[in-house]
Coordinates of C-alpha atoms in Angstrom, one line a residue:
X1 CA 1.7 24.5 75.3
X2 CA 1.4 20.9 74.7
X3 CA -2.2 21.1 73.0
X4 CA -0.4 24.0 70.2
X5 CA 2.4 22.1 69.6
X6 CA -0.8 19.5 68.5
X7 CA -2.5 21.9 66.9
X8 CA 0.5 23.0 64.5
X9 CA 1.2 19.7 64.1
X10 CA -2.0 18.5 62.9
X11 CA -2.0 21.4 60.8
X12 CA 1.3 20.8 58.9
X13 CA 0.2 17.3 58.4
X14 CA -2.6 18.6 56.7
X15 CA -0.2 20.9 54.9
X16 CA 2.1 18.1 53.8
X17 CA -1.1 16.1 52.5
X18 CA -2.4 18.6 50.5
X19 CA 1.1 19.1 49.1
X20 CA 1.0 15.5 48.1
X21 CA -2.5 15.5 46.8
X22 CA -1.6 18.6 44.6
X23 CA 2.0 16.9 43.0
X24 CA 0.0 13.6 42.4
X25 CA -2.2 16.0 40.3
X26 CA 0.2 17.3 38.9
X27 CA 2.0 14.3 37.7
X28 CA -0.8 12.1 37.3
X29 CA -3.9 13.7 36.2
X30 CA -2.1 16.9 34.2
X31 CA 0.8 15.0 33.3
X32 CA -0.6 14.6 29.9
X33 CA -1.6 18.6 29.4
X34 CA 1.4 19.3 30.2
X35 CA 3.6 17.1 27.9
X36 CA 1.6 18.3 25.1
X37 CA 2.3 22.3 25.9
X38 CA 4.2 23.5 22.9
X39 CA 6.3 25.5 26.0
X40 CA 7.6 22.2 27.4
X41 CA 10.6 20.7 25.5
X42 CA 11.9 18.4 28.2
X43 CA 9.8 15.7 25.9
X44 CA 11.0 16.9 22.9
X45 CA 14.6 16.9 23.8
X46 CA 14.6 13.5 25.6
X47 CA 12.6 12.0 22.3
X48 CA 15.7 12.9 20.1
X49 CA 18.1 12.1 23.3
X50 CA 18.7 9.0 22.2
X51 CA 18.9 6.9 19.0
X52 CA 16.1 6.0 17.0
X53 CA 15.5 2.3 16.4
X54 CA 15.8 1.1 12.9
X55 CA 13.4 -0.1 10.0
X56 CA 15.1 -3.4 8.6
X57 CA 14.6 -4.9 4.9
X58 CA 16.3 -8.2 4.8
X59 CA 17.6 -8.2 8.2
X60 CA 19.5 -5.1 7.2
X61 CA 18.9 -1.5 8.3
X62 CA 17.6 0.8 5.7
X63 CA 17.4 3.8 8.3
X64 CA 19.7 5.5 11.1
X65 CA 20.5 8.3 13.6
X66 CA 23.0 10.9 13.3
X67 CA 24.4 12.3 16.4
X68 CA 24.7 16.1 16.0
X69 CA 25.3 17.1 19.9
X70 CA 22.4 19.4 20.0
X71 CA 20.3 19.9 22.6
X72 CA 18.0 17.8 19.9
X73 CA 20.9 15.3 19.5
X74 CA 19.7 12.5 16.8
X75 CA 18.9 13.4 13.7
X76 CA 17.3 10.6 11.9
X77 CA 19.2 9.2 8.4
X78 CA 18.4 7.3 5.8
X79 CA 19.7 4.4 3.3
X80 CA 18.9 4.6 -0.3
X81 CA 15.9 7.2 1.1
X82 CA 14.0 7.8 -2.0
X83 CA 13.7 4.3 -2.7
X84 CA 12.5 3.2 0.7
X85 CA 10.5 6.7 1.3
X86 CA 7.0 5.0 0.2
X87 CA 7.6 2.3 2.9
X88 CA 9.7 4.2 5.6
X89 CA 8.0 7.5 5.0
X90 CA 9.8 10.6 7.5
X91 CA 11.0 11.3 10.6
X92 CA 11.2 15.2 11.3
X93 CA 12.1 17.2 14.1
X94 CA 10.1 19.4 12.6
X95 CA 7.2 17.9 10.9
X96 CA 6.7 15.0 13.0
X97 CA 6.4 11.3 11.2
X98 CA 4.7 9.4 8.4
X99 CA 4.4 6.2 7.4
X100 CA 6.2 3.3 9.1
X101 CA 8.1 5.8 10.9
X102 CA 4.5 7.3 12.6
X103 CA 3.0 3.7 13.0
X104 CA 5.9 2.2 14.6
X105 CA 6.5 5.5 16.6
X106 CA 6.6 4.0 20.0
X107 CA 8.5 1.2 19.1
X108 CA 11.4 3.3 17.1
X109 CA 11.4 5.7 19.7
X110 CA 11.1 3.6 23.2
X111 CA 8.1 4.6 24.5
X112 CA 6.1 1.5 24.1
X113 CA 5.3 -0.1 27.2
X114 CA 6.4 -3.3 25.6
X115 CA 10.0 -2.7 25.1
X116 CA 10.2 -2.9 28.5
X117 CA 11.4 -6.5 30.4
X118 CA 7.8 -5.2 32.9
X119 CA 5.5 -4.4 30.3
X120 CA 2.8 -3.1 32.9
X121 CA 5.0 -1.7 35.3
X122 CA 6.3 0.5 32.1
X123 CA 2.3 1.3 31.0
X124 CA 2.4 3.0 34.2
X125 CA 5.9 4.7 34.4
X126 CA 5.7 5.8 31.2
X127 CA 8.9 5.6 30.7
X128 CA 11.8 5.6 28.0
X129 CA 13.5 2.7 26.8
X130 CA 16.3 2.2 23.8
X131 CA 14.2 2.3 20.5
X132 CA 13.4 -0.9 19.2
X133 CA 13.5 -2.2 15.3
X134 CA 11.0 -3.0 12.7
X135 CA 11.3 -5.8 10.6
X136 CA 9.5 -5.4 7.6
X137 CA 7.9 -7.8 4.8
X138 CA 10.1 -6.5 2.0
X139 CA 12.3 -8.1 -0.5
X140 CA 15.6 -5.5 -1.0
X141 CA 16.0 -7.0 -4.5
X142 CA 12.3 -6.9 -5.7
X143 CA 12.5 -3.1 -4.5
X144 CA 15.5 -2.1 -6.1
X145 CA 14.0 -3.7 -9.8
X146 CA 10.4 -1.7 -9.4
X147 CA 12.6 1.3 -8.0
X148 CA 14.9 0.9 -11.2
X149 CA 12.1 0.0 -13.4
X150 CA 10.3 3.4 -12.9
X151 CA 13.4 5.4 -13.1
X152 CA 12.9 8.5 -14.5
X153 CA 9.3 7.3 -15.3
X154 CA 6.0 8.6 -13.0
X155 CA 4.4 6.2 -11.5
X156 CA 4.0 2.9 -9.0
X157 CA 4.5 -0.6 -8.0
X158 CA 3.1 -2.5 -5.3
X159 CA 4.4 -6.8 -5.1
X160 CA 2.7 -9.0 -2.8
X161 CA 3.3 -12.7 -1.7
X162 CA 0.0 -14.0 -3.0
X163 CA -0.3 -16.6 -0.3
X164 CA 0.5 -14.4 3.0
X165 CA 0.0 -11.4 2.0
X166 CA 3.2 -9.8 2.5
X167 CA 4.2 -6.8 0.7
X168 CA 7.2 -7.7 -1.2
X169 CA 8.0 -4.4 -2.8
X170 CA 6.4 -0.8 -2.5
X171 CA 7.8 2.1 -4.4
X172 CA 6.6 5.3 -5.7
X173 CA 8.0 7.8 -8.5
X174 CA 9.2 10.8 -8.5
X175 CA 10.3 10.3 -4.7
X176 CA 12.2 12.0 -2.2
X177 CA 14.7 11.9 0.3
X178 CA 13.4 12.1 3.9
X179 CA 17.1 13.2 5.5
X180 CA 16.0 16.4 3.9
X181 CA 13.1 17.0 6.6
X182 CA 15.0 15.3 9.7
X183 CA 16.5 17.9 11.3
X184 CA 15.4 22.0 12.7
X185 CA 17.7 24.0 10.9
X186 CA 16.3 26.3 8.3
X187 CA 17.7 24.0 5.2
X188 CA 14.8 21.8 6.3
X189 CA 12.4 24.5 5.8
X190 CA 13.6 25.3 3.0
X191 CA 13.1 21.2 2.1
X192 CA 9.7 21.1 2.8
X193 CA 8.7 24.3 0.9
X194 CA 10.3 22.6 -2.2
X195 CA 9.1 19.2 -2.1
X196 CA 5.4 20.9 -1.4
X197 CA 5.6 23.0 -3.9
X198 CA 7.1 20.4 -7.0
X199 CA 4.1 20.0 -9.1
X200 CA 5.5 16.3 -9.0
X201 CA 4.5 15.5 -5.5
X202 CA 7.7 13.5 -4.8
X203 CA 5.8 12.9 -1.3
X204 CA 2.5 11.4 -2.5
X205 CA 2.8 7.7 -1.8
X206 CA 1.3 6.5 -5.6
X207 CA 1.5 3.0 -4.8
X208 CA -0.4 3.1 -1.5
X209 CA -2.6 6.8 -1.5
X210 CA -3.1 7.7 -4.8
X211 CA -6.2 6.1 -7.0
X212 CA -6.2 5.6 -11.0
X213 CA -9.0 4.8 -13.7
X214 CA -7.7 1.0 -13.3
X215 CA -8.5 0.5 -17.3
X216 CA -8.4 -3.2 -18.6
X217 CA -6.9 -4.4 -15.8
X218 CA -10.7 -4.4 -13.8
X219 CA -11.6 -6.5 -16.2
X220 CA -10.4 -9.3 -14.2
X221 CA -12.9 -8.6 -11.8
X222 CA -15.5 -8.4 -14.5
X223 CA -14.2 -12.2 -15.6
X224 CA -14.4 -13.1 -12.1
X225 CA -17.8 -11.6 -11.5
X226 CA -19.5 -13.0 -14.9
X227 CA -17.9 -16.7 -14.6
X228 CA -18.8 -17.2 -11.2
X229 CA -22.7 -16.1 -11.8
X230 CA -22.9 -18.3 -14.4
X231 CA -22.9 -15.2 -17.3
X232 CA -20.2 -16.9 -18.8
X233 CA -19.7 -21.2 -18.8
X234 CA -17.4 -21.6 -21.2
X235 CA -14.5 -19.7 -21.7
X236 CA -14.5 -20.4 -26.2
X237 CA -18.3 -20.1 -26.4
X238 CA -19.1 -16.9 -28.5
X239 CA -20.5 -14.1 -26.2
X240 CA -23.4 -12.6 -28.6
X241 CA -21.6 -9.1 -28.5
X242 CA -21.6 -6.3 -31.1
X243 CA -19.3 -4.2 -32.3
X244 CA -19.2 -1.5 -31.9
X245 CA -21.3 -2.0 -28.3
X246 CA -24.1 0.9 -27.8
X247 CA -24.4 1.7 -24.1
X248 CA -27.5 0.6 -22.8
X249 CA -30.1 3.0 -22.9
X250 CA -27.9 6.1 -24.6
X251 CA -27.0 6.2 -28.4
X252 CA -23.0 6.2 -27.2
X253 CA -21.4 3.5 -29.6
X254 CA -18.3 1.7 -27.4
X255 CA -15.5 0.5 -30.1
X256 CA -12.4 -1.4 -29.7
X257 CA -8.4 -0.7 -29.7
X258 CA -8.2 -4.3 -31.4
X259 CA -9.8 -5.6 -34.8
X260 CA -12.1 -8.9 -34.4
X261 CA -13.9 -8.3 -31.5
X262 CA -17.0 -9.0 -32.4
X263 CA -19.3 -12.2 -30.8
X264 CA -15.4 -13.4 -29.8
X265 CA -15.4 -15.8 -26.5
X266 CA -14.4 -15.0 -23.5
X267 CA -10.9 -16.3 -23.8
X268 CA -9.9 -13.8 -27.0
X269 CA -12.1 -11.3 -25.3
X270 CA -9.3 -11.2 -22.7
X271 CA -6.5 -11.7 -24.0
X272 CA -7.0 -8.9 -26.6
X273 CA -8.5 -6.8 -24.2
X274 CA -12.4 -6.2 -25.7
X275 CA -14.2 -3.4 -24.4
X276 CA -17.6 -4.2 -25.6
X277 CA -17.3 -8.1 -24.5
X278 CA -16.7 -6.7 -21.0
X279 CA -18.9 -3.7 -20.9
X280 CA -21.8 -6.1 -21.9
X281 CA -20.6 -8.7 -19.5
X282 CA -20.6 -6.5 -16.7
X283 CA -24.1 -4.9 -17.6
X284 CA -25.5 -8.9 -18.1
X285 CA -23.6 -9.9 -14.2
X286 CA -25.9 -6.2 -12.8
X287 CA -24.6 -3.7 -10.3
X288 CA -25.0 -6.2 -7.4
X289 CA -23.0 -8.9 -8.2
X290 CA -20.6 -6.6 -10.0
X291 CA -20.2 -4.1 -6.8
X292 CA -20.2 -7.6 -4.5
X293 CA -17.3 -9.4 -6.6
X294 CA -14.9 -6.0 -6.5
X295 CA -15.8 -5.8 -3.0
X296 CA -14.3 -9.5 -2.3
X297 CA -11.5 -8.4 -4.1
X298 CA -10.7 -5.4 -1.4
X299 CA -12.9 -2.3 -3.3
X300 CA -15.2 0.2 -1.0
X301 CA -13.3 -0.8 2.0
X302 CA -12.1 2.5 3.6
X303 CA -10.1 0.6 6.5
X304 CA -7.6 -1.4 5.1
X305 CA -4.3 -1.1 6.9
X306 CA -0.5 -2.2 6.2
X307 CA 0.1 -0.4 9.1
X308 CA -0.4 2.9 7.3
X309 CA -3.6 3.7 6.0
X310 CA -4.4 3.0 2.2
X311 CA -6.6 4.9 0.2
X312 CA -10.2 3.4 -0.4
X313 CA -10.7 1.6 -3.9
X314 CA -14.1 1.7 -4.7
X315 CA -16.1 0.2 -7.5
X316 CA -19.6 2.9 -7.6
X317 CA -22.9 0.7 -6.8
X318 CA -24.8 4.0 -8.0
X319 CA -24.9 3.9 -11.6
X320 CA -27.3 2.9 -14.3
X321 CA -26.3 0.5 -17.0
X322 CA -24.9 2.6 -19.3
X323 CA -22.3 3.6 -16.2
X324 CA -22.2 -0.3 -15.3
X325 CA -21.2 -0.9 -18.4
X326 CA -18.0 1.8 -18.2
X327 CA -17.3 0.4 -14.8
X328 CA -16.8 -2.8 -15.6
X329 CA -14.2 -1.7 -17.8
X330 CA -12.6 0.2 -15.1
X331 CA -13.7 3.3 -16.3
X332 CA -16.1 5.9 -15.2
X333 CA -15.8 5.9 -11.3
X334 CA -14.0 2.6 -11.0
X335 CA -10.7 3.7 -8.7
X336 CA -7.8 1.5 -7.6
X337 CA -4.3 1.9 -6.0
X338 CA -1.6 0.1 -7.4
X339 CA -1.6 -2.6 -4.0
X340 CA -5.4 -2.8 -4.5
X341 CA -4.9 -4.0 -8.2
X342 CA -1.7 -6.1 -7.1
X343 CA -4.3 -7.7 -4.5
X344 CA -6.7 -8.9 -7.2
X345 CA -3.5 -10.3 -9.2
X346 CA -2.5 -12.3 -6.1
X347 CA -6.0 -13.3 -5.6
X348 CA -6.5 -14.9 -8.8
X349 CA -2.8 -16.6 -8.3
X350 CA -4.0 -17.9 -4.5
X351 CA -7.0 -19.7 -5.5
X352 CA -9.7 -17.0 -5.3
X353 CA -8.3 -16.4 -1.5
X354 CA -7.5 -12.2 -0.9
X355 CA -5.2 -12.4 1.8
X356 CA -5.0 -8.9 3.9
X357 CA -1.6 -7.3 3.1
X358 CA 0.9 -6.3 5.6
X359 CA 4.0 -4.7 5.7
X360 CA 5.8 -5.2 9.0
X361 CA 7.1 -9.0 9.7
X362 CA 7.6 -8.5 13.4
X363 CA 8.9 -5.2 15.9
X364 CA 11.8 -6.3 18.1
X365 CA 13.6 -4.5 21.2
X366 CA 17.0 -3.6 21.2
X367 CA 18.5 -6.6 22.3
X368 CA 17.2 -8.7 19.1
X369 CA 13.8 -10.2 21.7
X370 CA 10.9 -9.9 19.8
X371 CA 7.9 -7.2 20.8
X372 CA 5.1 -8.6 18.4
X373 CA 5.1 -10.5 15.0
X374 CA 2.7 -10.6 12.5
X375 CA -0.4 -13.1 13.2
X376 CA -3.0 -14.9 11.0
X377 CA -4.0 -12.2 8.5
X378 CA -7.4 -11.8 7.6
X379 CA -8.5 -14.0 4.9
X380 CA -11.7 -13.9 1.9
X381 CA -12.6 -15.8 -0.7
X382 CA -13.3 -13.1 -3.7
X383 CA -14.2 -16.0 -6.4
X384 CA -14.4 -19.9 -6.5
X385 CA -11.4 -21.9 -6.8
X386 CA -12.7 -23.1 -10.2
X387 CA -13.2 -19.5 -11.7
X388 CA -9.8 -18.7 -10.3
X389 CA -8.1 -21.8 -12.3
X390 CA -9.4 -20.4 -15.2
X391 CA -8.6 -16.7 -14.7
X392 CA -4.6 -18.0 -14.1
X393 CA -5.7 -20.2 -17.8
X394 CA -6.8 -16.4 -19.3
X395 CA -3.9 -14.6 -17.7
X396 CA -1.7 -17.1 -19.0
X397 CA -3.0 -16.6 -22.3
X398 CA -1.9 -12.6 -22.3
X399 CA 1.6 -13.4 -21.6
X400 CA 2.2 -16.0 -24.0
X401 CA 0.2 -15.1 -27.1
X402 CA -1.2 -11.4 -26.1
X403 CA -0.8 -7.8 -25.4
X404 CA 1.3 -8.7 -22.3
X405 CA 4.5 -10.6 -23.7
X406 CA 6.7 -8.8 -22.9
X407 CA 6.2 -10.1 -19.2
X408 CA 7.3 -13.8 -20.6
X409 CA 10.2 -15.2 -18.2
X410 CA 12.0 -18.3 -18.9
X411 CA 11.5 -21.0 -16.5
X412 CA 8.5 -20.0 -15.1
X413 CA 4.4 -19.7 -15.3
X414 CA 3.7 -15.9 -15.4
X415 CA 0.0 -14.4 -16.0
X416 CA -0.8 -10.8 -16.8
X417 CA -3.4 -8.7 -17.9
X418 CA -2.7 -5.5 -19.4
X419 CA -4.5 -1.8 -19.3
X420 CA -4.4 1.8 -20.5
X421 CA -6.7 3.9 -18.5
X422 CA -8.5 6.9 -20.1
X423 CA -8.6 9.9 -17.7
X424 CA -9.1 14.2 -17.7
X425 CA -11.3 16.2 -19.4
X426 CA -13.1 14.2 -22.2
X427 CA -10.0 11.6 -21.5
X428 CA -7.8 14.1 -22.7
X429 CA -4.9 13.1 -20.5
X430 CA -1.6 10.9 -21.3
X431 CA -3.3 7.6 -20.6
X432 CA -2.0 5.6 -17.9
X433 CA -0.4 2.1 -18.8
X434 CA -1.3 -0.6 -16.3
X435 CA 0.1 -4.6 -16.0
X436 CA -1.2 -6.5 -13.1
X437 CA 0.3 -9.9 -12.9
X438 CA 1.6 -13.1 -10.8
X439 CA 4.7 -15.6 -11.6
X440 CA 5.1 -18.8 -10.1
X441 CA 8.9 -20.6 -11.0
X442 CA 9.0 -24.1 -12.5
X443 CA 10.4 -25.6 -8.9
X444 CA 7.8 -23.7 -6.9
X445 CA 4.4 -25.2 -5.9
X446 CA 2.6 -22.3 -5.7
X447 CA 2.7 -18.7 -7.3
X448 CA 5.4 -16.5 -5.6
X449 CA 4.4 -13.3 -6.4
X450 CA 1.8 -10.7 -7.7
X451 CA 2.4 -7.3 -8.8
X452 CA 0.9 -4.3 -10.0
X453 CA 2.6 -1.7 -12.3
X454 CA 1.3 2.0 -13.2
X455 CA 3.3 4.6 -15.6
X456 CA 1.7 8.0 -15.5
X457 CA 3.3 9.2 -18.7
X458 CA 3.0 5.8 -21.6
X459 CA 2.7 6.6 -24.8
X460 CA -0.7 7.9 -25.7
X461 CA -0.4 6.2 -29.2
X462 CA -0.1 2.9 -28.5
X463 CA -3.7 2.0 -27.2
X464 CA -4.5 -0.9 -25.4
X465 CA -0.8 -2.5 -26.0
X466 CA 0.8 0.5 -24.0
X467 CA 0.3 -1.5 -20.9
X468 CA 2.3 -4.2 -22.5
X469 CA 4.8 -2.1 -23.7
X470 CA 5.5 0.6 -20.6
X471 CA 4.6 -1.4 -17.7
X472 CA 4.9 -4.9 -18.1
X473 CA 8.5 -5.0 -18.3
X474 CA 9.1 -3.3 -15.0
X475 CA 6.7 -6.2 -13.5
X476 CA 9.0 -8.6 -15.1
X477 CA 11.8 -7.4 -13.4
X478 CA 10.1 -7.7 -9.9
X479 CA 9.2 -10.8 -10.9
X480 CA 12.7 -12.2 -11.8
X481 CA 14.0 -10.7 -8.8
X482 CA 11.9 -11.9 -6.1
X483 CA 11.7 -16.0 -8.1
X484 CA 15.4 -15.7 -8.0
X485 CA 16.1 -14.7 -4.9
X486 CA 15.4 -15.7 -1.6
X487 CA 14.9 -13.7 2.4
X488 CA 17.7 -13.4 4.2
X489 CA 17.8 -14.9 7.6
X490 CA 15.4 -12.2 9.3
X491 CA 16.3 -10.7 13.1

């Protein structure tokens, strides 16, 4: 009797051990099939349990969470959502996240390991914890004057801190508001189809994802390129160029928007905005000091980060010298976002120094204690210090006495270079009106800002000065704003 009462025993042992074995699989080893079955909702609903952490701009929330006592209770809401919705992006219940909000996803909604007080123990657990907040790089008033700027315009701005790199102001136009896509009712169905369907694309982040014929405004690259190999030594020696300008080995005659541009130095040459000096300049530099200069600056590299992904500038280094000579105009292939062309303003404002950009400060837990800040950003030099002193003396120029004057602000340095870009079929398009440029107040010791402004729809007819005229006032006012203002105390 004794020896089957051992027997049974030993055998329920064995019973309970494979039972054990089997729930450890379960949990451990198909935990993560599981959680991603579209049948299973337990993860869904305890995601939207609780509410979403927050995305600050000046210490001050620019998102939220609506409790709507659902079974999917928070709803996420937003402040002022079309002009934060380049930087925030959405939120959806729906349609999942973009943006900050899918970069910072763990951190907004409590499942990083690092909101918890046992970082490892939570790796492990897995567990939920109240969302955290993200502090971000921008300046509320610097956003509000690009956001105003463009209003009712198409178009972009992007405003860096040339020294750190910090994105000061990001906005986009037409734009959006992301409440519209937060929920699961069918209004937000109804949201999406509309905003996917607007020939606008109010969702396209311009500023960040969308590339433009960069016009005139390359041709600080070109500068950059042809001083620093020597092409060019003296910014009021006459360059030797014609005009018209025949592309190298074609009979196509390049002309000018402005009268006297022939054999001009390099100083008129910019701040009138010659084709033909620069096309020639850029066929004299070659493709590969061209293509290695705009790389410096940030072109060709498909990985740059600010959390989200940016679309690639690039700067073709497979063209002849006809092509070469359209490049380095920022024609032909040349491509740049708005931040990319803000980046080569604050380059030439930072001593020839490109400073990665970045657009979240630090992420913090609930309680205010602080999950990761922002470290040492990545740092190149795109020019000499000596070429960049006299690209700020060119840029200079433009504001006070050329096409971009209407960027002039009292009390302050401010540089600029304008551009209209040439784009469609046989450039049959509105032209796009460019102003890149960087301000530094009379009290500061370095430049404070850089920005890049783009307006989809300038006025065809006005040329080369359309950048002057369409863009470089809404730079001005991002200037002004961020010189005359200062951070508030950050979280």
């Amino acid at each position: 009797m004794t020896r089957h009462i051992r027997h049974a025993a030993f055998f329920c042992a064995l019973l309970l051990a494979a039972l054990l074995v089997n729930a450890a699989r379960v949990q451990v080893v198909e935990a993560p099939a599981y959680d991603d079955n579209i049948a299973n909702r337990r993860t869904t609903i305890a995601r939207y349990g609780q509410p979403r952490g927050n995305i600050l701009v000046d210490g001050a929330p620019v998102t939220g969470s609506q409790d709507t006592g659902e079974h999917l209770r928070y709803e996420r809401t937003y402040t002022n959502g079309p002009m934060y919705a380049p930087v925030t992006g959405y939120a959806s219940q729906v349609y999942g996240t973009t943006l900050l909000e899918h970069t910072e996803d763990g951190v907004l909604a409590g499942t990083d390991p690092l909101l918890s007080p046992f970082p490892l123990w939570g790796a492990a657990a897995r567990g939920r914890y109240p969302g955290g907040d993200v502090v971000t790089t921008l300046r509320r008033a610097a956003q509000e004057a690009a956001y105003e700027g463009l209003a009712g315009r198409k178009g972009a701005v992007a405003a860096i801190e040339p020294s750190t790199g910090r994105v000061l102001a990001l906005v986009s136009a037409p734009s959006y508001d992301p409440s519209v896509l937060s929920g699961n009712g069918s209004a937000v169905a109804r949201s999406w189809s509309t905003l996917n369907r607007d020939p606008d694309r109010p969702m396209l982040n311009r500023a960040a994802r969308k590339t433009y014929p960069p016009g005139s405004t390359f041709k600080v690259v070109t500068a950059a390129a042809a001083l620093d190999a020597g092409v060019v030594e003296d910014l009021d020696a006459k360059t030797r160029t014609p005009d018209p300008y025949t592309l190298p080995g074609t009979r196509t005659r390049l002309t000018n928007a402005s009268e006297g541009c022939k054999n001009v130095p390099l100083r008129k040459a910019f701040e009138w905005s010659c084709n033909t000096v620069f096309a020639k300049l850029g066929v004299e530099v070659g493709v590969d000091r061209m293509a290695a200069t705009a790389s410096a600056f940030g072109f060709n590299d498909a990985e740059l980060k600010i959390p989200y992904s940016v679309a690639e500038s690039t700067f073709d280094t497979r063209v002849d010298r006809a092509q070469l000579a359209l490049s380095s105009i920022g024609q032909y292939n040349t491509r740049a976002t708005p931040l990319q062309m803000a980046m080569v303003a604050a380059a030439v404002a930072n001593g020839g120094q490109v400073r990665s950009p970045y657009l979240v400060e630090r992420t913090l837990r609930a309680g205010g204690g602080t999950v990761a800040a922002a470290g040492s950003r990545p740092m190149r030099q795109a020019m000499r210090p000596s070429t960049a002193a006299q690209l700020r003396e060119l840029m200079v120029d433009v504001v006070r006495e050329g096409t971009g004057t209407n960027a002039w602000i009292p009390g302050a340095t401010v540089g600029g270079k304008t551009g209209t870009a040439q784009h469609g079929l046989g450039n049959s398009g509105t032209p796009y009106a460019w102003f890149v440029s960087w301000a530094q107040g009379d009290r500061d010791v370095e430049p404070k800002v850089a920005v890049a402004v783009v307006v989809e729809d300038a006025d065809a007819d006005r040329g080369e000065i359309s950048g002057g005229g369409d863009a470089a006032p809404i730079a001005r006012a991002v200037m002004e704003a961020v010189l005359k203002s200062s951070p508030e105390p950050r979280r």
